[in-house]
């Protein structure tokens, strides 16, 4: 794992955007795995800026999103379909047919999930997966005790995640308890992972995932087995890491050829 601690979410998101841009420039038909939530918003804003000002071209890119709420239509104000349209897809030149998000309204969940996995395989597999992390260590919506070998499937959210995400469900919009999510096994097959975490609320989950034992109780800890994961976090999210000084030193002394 490469752990990059930067002063602000803005700087962290800029480095993450550079990694994504580098991937796309190196391989224009890259397959990206995308995340939702508040964390990747600045990364998406930076990618939109790079598209507009630097000609970053998404015309051959394919995307697969991690997850979606069961029961929400793509047009629903809090669906992840809507989130992706509004925060990224409407502002870049990725062809709609190349974007994939689990269908929260599918009538046959097991068949849909199997098909989603097959589509990822058929596309050549995910080159770079963007991840956030839940306060309970979930990635995608793989809650604690998710099998570390799991594939795309339905999951039930924990009370902690429901309460963390309640802020997105204003007024009388009912918050679904069930979701479709790529599995940990699916995520682990991506060739490169960029995990972002900001704020002190994520510090415990970050420390446990990066430095703690590998356990399904802390799903992101599975990434310790991933050969190419960049964990990019701001200072508050780093404040429970035992080796934070070491990570800062390593990053500060990276040779030029290794810079992101
Ligand atoms: C959500 C998403 C995750 C996200 C995480 C953190 O529930 N399913 O993909 O990484 O929880 O959310 P946030 O970035 O808003 O803190």
Coordinates of C-alpha atoms and ligand atoms in Angstrom, one line a residue:
X1 CA 0.0 0.0 0.0
X2 CA 1.1 3.5 -0.7
X3 CA -0.2 5.9 2.0
X4 CA -0.2 9.5 1.0
X5 CA -1.1 12.0 3.8
X6 CA -1.8 15.5 2.5
X7 CA -3.0 18.7 4.3
X8 CA -6.4 19.0 2.6
X9 CA -9.1 17.1 0.7
X10 CA -8.4 19.4 -2.2
X11 CA -4.8 18.4 -2.5
X12 CA -5.6 14.8 -2.0
X13 CA -8.3 14.9 -4.7
X14 CA -5.9 16.6 -7.1
X15 CA -3.4 13.7 -6.7
X16 CA -6.2 11.1 -7.1
X17 CA -7.3 12.9 -10.3
X18 CA -3.8 12.8 -11.6
X19 CA -3.6 9.1 -11.1
X20 CA -6.9 8.6 -12.9
X21 CA -5.8 10.9 -15.7
X22 CA -2.5 9.1 -16.0
X23 CA -4.4 5.8 -16.3
X24 CA -6.7 7.2 -19.1
X25 CA -3.8 8.8 -21.0
X26 CA -1.8 5.6 -20.8
X27 CA -4.8 3.5 -21.9
X28 CA -7.6 5.5 -23.5
X29 CA -10.0 2.5 -23.3
X30 CA -9.5 2.2 -19.6
X31 CA -12.1 0.6 -17.4
X32 CA -12.7 2.7 -14.3
X33 CA -14.5 1.6 -11.1
X34 CA -16.3 4.5 -9.6
X35 CA -17.6 5.4 -6.1
X36 CA -20.2 7.7 -4.7
X37 CA -20.7 9.5 -1.4
X38 CA -19.3 12.9 -0.4
X39 CA -15.6 11.9 -0.6
X40 CA -15.0 11.6 -4.4
X41 CA -16.9 14.8 -5.2
X42 CA -13.8 16.9 -5.5
X43 CA -12.0 14.3 -7.5
X44 CA -14.9 14.3 -10.0
X45 CA -14.8 18.1 -10.1
X46 CA -11.1 18.0 -10.9
X47 CA -11.6 15.4 -13.6
X48 CA -14.3 17.6 -15.2
X49 CA -11.8 20.5 -15.1
X50 CA -9.1 18.4 -16.7
X51 CA -11.6 17.3 -19.4
X52 CA -12.5 21.0 -20.1
X53 CA -9.1 22.6 -19.8
X54 CA -6.7 19.9 -20.6
X55 CA -8.6 17.8 -23.1
X56 CA -8.8 14.7 -20.9
X57 CA -10.7 12.4 -23.2
X58 CA -13.3 9.9 -21.8
X59 CA -14.7 8.9 -25.2
X60 CA -13.2 5.4 -25.0
X61 CA -13.5 4.9 -21.2
X62 CA -15.9 2.4 -19.7
X63 CA -17.1 2.8 -16.1
X64 CA -18.6 0.5 -13.5
X65 CA -20.0 1.9 -10.3
X66 CA -19.7 0.0 -7.0
X67 CA -23.2 0.1 -5.8
X68 CA -26.8 1.3 -5.8
X69 CA -29.8 1.3 -3.5
X70 CA -32.4 -1.4 -4.0
X71 CA -35.8 0.2 -4.9
X72 CA -34.5 3.5 -6.1
X73 CA -35.1 4.4 -9.8
X74 CA -32.3 5.9 -11.8
X75 CA -34.1 9.3 -11.7
X76 CA -34.6 9.2 -7.9
X77 CA -33.0 12.3 -6.3
X78 CA -30.8 10.1 -4.0
X79 CA -30.0 7.3 -6.4
X80 CA -26.4 6.7 -7.3
X81 CA -27.4 6.9 -11.0
X82 CA -28.5 10.4 -10.4
X83 CA -25.4 11.2 -8.4
X84 CA -23.1 10.0 -11.2
X85 CA -25.1 11.9 -13.9
X86 CA -25.0 15.2 -11.9
X87 CA -21.5 15.0 -10.5
X88 CA -19.6 13.5 -13.4
X89 CA -21.2 11.9 -16.5
X90 CA -23.2 15.1 -17.6
X91 CA -19.9 17.0 -17.7
X92 CA -17.5 14.7 -19.5
X93 CA -17.6 12.9 -22.9
X94 CA -18.0 9.3 -21.6
X95 CA -20.6 7.6 -23.9
X96 CA -23.7 6.7 -21.9
X97 CA -23.5 3.1 -23.3
X98 CA -20.1 2.7 -21.6
X99 CA -21.4 3.6 -18.1
X100 CA -22.7 0.9 -15.8
X101 CA -24.3 1.2 -12.4
X102 CA -26.2 -1.6 -10.6
X103 CA -29.9 -1.5 -11.3
X104 CA -31.7 -1.0 -8.0
X105 CA -35.0 -1.9 -9.7
X106 CA -34.0 -5.2 -11.2
X107 CA -36.6 -7.9 -10.7
X108 CA -34.1 -10.7 -10.5
X109 CA -31.3 -9.7 -8.2
X110 CA -29.1 -12.8 -8.4
X111 CA -29.3 -12.9 -12.2
X112 CA -28.6 -9.2 -12.5
X113 CA -25.6 -9.4 -10.2
X114 CA -24.1 -12.3 -12.1
X115 CA -24.6 -10.3 -15.3
X116 CA -22.8 -7.3 -13.8
X117 CA -19.8 -9.4 -12.9
X118 CA -19.9 -10.9 -16.4
X119 CA -19.9 -7.3 -17.9
X120 CA -16.9 -6.4 -15.9
X121 CA -15.1 -9.5 -17.1
X122 CA -16.1 -8.9 -20.7
X123 CA -14.8 -5.3 -20.6
X124 CA -11.4 -6.7 -19.7
X125 CA -11.6 -6.0 -15.9
X126 CA -11.3 -2.8 -13.9
X127 CA -8.0 -0.9 -14.4
X128 CA -8.5 1.6 -11.7
X129 CA -11.0 1.5 -8.9
X130 CA -11.9 4.6 -6.9
X131 CA -13.0 4.0 -3.3
X132 CA -14.2 5.9 -0.3
X133 CA -14.5 4.2 3.1
X134 CA -17.4 4.0 5.6
X135 CA -16.8 4.9 9.2
X136 CA -17.2 1.1 9.9
X137 CA -14.6 0.3 7.3
X138 CA -17.0 -0.6 4.4
X139 CA -15.9 -0.2 0.8
X140 CA -18.7 -0.1 -1.8
X141 CA -21.4 -1.3 0.6
X142 CA -19.5 -4.3 1.9
X143 CA -20.4 -4.0 5.5
X144 CA -18.4 -5.7 8.3
X145 CA -18.5 -9.5 8.1
X146 CA -18.8 -9.3 4.3
X147 CA -16.9 -12.2 2.8
X148 CA -13.5 -11.1 1.6
X149 CA -14.1 -13.2 -1.5
X150 CA -17.6 -11.8 -2.1
X151 CA -18.9 -10.8 -5.6
X152 CA -21.7 -8.4 -6.6
X153 CA -24.8 -9.1 -4.5
X154 CA -27.5 -7.7 -2.3
X155 CA -26.5 -6.5 1.2
X156 CA -28.3 -5.1 4.2
X157 CA -26.9 -1.8 5.6
X158 CA -25.8 -1.6 9.2
X159 CA -27.4 0.9 11.5
X160 CA -24.2 2.9 11.5
X161 CA -24.2 3.3 7.7
X162 CA -27.9 4.1 7.7
X163 CA -27.3 6.9 10.2
X164 CA -24.1 8.1 8.4
X165 CA -26.0 8.4 5.1
X166 CA -29.3 9.7 6.6
X167 CA -28.1 13.2 5.6
X168 CA -28.7 12.4 2.0
X169 CA -32.3 11.5 2.5
X170 CA -34.1 14.7 3.3
X171 CA -37.7 15.2 4.3
X172 CA -40.0 12.2 3.6
X173 CA -37.7 10.3 1.2
X174 CA -37.5 6.8 2.6
X175 CA -33.9 5.5 3.1
X176 CA -33.5 2.0 1.6
X177 CA -31.9 -0.6 3.9
X178 CA -30.8 -2.8 1.0
X179 CA -28.3 -2.2 -1.7
X180 CA -26.5 -4.0 -4.5
X181 CA -22.8 -3.8 -4.3
X182 CA -19.7 -5.2 -6.0
X183 CA -18.0 -7.6 -3.6
X184 CA -14.7 -7.4 -1.9
X185 CA -13.5 -10.1 -4.3
X186 CA -14.7 -8.0 -7.3
X187 CA -12.8 -4.9 -5.9
X188 CA -9.7 -6.9 -5.2
X189 CA -9.5 -7.9 -8.9
X190 CA -9.1 -4.3 -10.1
X191 CA -5.5 -3.6 -11.2
X192 CA -5.2 -0.4 -9.2
X193 CA -7.1 1.1 -6.3
X194 CA -7.3 4.7 -5.2
X195 CA -8.9 5.0 -1.8
X196 CA -9.8 8.4 -0.5
X197 CA -10.7 9.4 3.1
X198 CA -11.2 12.8 4.6
X199 CA -11.9 14.0 8.1
X200 CA -11.4 12.7 11.6
X201 CA -14.6 10.7 11.4
X202 CA -12.7 8.3 9.1
X203 CA -9.5 8.1 11.1
X204 CA -10.3 4.9 13.0
X205 CA -11.5 3.1 9.9
X206 CA -8.4 4.2 8.0
X207 CA -6.0 3.1 10.8
X208 CA -7.7 -0.2 11.3
X209 CA -7.7 -0.9 7.5
X210 CA -4.1 0.1 6.8
X211 CA -2.4 -1.0 10.0
X212 CA -4.8 -3.4 11.7
X213 CA -5.3 -7.1 11.1
X214 CA -7.0 -8.3 7.9
X215 CA -10.5 -9.1 8.9
X216 CA -14.0 -9.2 7.4
X217 CA -14.9 -7.0 10.4
X218 CA -12.9 -4.2 8.7
X219 CA -13.7 -4.9 5.0
X220 CA -11.2 -2.3 3.6
X221 CA -8.4 -4.2 5.4
X222 CA -8.6 -6.8 2.6
X223 CA -6.7 -4.2 0.5
X224 CA -3.5 -5.1 2.4
X225 CA -3.5 -8.0 0.0
X226 CA -3.9 -5.8 -3.1
X227 CA -0.7 -5.2 -5.0
X228 CA -1.3 -1.6 -6.1
X229 CA -3.4 0.4 -3.7
X230 CA -2.9 4.1 -3.1
X231 CA -4.6 5.4 0.2
X232 CA -4.8 9.2 -0.2
X233 CA -6.0 10.9 3.0
X234 CA -6.1 14.3 4.6
X235 CA -4.4 15.0 8.0
X236 CA -7.5 14.6 10.1
X237 CA -8.1 11.1 8.6
X238 CA -4.5 10.2 9.3
X239 CA -4.6 11.1 13.0
X240 CA -4.9 7.5 14.3
X241 CA -2.1 6.0 12.1
X242 CA 0.8 4.7 14.1
X243 CA 3.2 5.2 11.2
X244 CA 1.9 8.5 9.9
X245 CA 5.4 10.1 10.1
X246 CA 6.9 7.3 8.1
X247 CA 4.3 7.7 5.3
X248 CA 4.8 11.5 5.2
X249 CA 8.6 10.9 5.0
X250 CA 8.3 8.4 2.2
X251 CA 6.0 10.6 0.2
X252 CA 8.1 13.7 0.8
X253 CA 11.2 11.9 -0.4
X254 CA 9.8 10.1 -3.5
X255 CA 12.3 10.2 -6.3
X256 CA 11.1 12.3 -9.3
X257 CA 10.5 9.2 -11.5
X258 CA 8.0 8.0 -8.9
X259 CA 6.0 11.2 -8.6
X260 CA 2.2 11.1 -9.2
Ligands
LIG1 C1 -21.3 5.2 1.1 C2 -20.9 4.5 -0.2 C3 -19.4 4.2 -0.2 C4 -18.7 5.4 0.4 C5 -19.0 5.5 1.8 C6 -18.5 6.8 2.5 O1 -22.3 4.6 1.8 N1 -21.6 3.3 -0.5 O2 -19.0 3.9 -1.5 O3 -17.3 5.3 0.2 O4 -20.3 5.2 2.1 O5 -19.3 7.8 2.2 P1 -18.8 9.3 2.3 O6 -17.8 9.6 1.2 O7 -20.1 10.2 2.0 O8 -18.3 9.5 3.6

